[in-house]
Short mmCIF file of C-alpha atoms in Angstrom, two decimals:
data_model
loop_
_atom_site.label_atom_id
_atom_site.label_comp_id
_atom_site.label_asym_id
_atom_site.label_seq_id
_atom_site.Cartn_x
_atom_site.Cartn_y
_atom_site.Cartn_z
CA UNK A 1 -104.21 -68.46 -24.92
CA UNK A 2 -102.52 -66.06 -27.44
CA UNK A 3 -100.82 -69.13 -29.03
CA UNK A 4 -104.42 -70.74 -29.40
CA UNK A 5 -105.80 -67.94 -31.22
CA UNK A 6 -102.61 -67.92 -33.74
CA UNK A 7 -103.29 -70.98 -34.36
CA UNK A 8 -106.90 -70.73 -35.19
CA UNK A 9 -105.48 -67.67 -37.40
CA UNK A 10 -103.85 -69.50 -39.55
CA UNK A 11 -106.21 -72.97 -39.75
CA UNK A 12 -108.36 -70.48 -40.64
CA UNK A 13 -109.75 -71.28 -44.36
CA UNK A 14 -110.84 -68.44 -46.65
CA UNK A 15 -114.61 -69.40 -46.38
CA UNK A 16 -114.63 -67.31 -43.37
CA UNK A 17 -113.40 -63.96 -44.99
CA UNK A 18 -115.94 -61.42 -45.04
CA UNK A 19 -114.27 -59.74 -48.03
CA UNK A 20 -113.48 -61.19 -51.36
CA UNK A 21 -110.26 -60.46 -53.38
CA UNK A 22 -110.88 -59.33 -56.87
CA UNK A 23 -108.02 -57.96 -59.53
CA UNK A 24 -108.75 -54.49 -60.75
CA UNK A 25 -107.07 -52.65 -63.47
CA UNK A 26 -104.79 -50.18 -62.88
CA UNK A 27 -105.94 -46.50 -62.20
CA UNK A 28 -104.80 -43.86 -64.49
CA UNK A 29 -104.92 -40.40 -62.57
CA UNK A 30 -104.92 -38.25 -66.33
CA UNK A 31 -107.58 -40.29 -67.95
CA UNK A 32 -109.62 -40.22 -64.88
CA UNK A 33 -109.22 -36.32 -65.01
CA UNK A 34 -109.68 -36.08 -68.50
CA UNK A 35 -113.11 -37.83 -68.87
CA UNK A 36 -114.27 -36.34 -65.88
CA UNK A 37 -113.23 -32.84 -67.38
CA UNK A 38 -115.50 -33.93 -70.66
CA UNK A 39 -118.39 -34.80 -68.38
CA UNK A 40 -117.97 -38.46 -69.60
CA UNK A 41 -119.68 -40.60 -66.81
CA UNK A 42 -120.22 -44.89 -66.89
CA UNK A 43 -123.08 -44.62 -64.28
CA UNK A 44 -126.57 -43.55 -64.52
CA UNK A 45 -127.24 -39.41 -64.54
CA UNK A 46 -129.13 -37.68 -62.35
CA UNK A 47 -131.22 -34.24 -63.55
CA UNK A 48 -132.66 -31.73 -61.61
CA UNK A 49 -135.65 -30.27 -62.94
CA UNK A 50 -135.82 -27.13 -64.61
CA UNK A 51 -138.36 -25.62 -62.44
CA UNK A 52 -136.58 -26.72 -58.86
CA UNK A 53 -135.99 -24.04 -56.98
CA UNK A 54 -132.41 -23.32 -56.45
CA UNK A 55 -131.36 -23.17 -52.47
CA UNK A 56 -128.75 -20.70 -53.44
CA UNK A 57 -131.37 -18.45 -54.18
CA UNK A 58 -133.86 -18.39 -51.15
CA UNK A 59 -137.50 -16.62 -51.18
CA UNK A 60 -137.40 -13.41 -50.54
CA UNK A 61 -140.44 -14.09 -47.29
CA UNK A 62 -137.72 -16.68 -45.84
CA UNK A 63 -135.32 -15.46 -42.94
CA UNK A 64 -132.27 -17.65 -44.30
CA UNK A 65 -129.22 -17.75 -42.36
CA UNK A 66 -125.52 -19.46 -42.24
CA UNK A 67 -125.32 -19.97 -38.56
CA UNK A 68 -122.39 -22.42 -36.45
CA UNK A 69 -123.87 -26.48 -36.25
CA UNK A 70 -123.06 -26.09 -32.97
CA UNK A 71 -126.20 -23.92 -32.52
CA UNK A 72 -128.76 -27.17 -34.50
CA UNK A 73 -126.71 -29.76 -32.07
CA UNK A 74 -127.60 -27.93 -29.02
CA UNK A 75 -131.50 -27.24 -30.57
CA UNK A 76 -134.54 -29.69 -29.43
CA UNK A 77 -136.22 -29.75 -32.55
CA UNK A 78 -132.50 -30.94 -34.55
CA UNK A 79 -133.48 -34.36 -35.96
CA UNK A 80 -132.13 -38.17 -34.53
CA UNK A 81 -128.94 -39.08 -37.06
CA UNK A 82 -128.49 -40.31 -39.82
CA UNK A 83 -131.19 -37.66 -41.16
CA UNK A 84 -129.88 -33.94 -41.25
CA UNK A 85 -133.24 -32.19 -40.66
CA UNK A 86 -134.97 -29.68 -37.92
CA UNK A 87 -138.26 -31.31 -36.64
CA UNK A 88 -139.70 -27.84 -36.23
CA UNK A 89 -142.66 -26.95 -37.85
CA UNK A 90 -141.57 -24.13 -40.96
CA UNK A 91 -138.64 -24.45 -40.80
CA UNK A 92 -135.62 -26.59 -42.84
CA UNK A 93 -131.98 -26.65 -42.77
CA UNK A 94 -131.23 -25.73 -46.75
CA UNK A 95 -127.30 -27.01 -47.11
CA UNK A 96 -124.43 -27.55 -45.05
CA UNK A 97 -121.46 -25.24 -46.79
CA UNK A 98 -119.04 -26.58 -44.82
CA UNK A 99 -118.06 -28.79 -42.17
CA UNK A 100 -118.94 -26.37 -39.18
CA UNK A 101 -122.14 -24.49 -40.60
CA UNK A 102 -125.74 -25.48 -41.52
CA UNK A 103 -127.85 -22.64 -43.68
CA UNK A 104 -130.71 -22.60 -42.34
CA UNK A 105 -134.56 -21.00 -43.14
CA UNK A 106 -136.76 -19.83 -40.90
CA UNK A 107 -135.39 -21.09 -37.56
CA UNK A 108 -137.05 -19.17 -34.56
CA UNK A 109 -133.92 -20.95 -32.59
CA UNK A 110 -131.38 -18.22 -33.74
CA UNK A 111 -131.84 -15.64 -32.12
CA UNK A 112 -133.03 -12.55 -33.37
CA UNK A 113 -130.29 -9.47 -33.63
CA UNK A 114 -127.85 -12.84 -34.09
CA UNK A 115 -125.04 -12.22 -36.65
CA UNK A 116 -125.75 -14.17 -39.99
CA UNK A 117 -122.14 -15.60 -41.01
CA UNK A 118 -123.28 -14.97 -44.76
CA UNK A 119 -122.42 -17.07 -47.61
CA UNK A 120 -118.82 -18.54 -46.41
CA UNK A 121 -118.81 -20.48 -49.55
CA UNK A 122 -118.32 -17.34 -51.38
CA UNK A 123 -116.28 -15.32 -49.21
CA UNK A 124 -118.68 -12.84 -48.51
CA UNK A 125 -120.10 -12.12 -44.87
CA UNK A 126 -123.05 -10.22 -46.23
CA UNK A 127 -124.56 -13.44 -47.85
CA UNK A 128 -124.34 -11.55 -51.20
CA UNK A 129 -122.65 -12.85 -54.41
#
């Protein structure tokens, strides 16, 4: 049976790839750096308005928190992949700083008196810049 399959493998005409070959020019690692260093792009921009509020900067009436993903996995109201959201009423998930925490607003989930992690981004476990 193995041999069978071989030999399909190499009957096998290049109508049946699922990829195409194409050349591409070689890659130069300084002039990549360079233009990306002068904020030189080839594809479209993308602007953020001027009034958008910043989710650095919370309200002040929000109870934001950095808290362990662990604790939105284990949470009812954590939304059905591929969408990162919380289905709860109020509350959002704001960013994801790193690979193991979700900053979160509003989230009756965490319990109250639980540590806030801070802003691990900067270094600082009071959540203060």
């Amino acid at each position: 049976m193995a041999s069978e399959v071989d030999e399909r493998r190499r009957e096998g005409t290049d109508e049946t790839d699922a990829f195409e070959s194409v050349e591409v020019g070689a890659l130069d690692g300084e002039e990549l750096w360079d233009r990306l260093a002068e904020g030189e792009t080839d594809g479209p921009a993308v602007a953020v308005p001027s009034d958008a509020a910043d989710p650095a900067e919370p309200a002040d009436d929000r109870d934001v928190r950095t808290i362990p993903k662990a604790t939105c996995h284990g949470c009812p109201h954590f939304g059905d992949p591929p969408e990162l959201a919380c289905t709860h009423d109020g509350t959002e998930i704001l960013a994801m700083p790193d690979t193991e925490h979700f900053r979160v607003a509003d989230c009756p989930m965490v319990v109250e008196g639980e540590e806030d992690i801070g802003d691990i981004t900067a270094g600082n476990a009071n959540g203060e810049e």
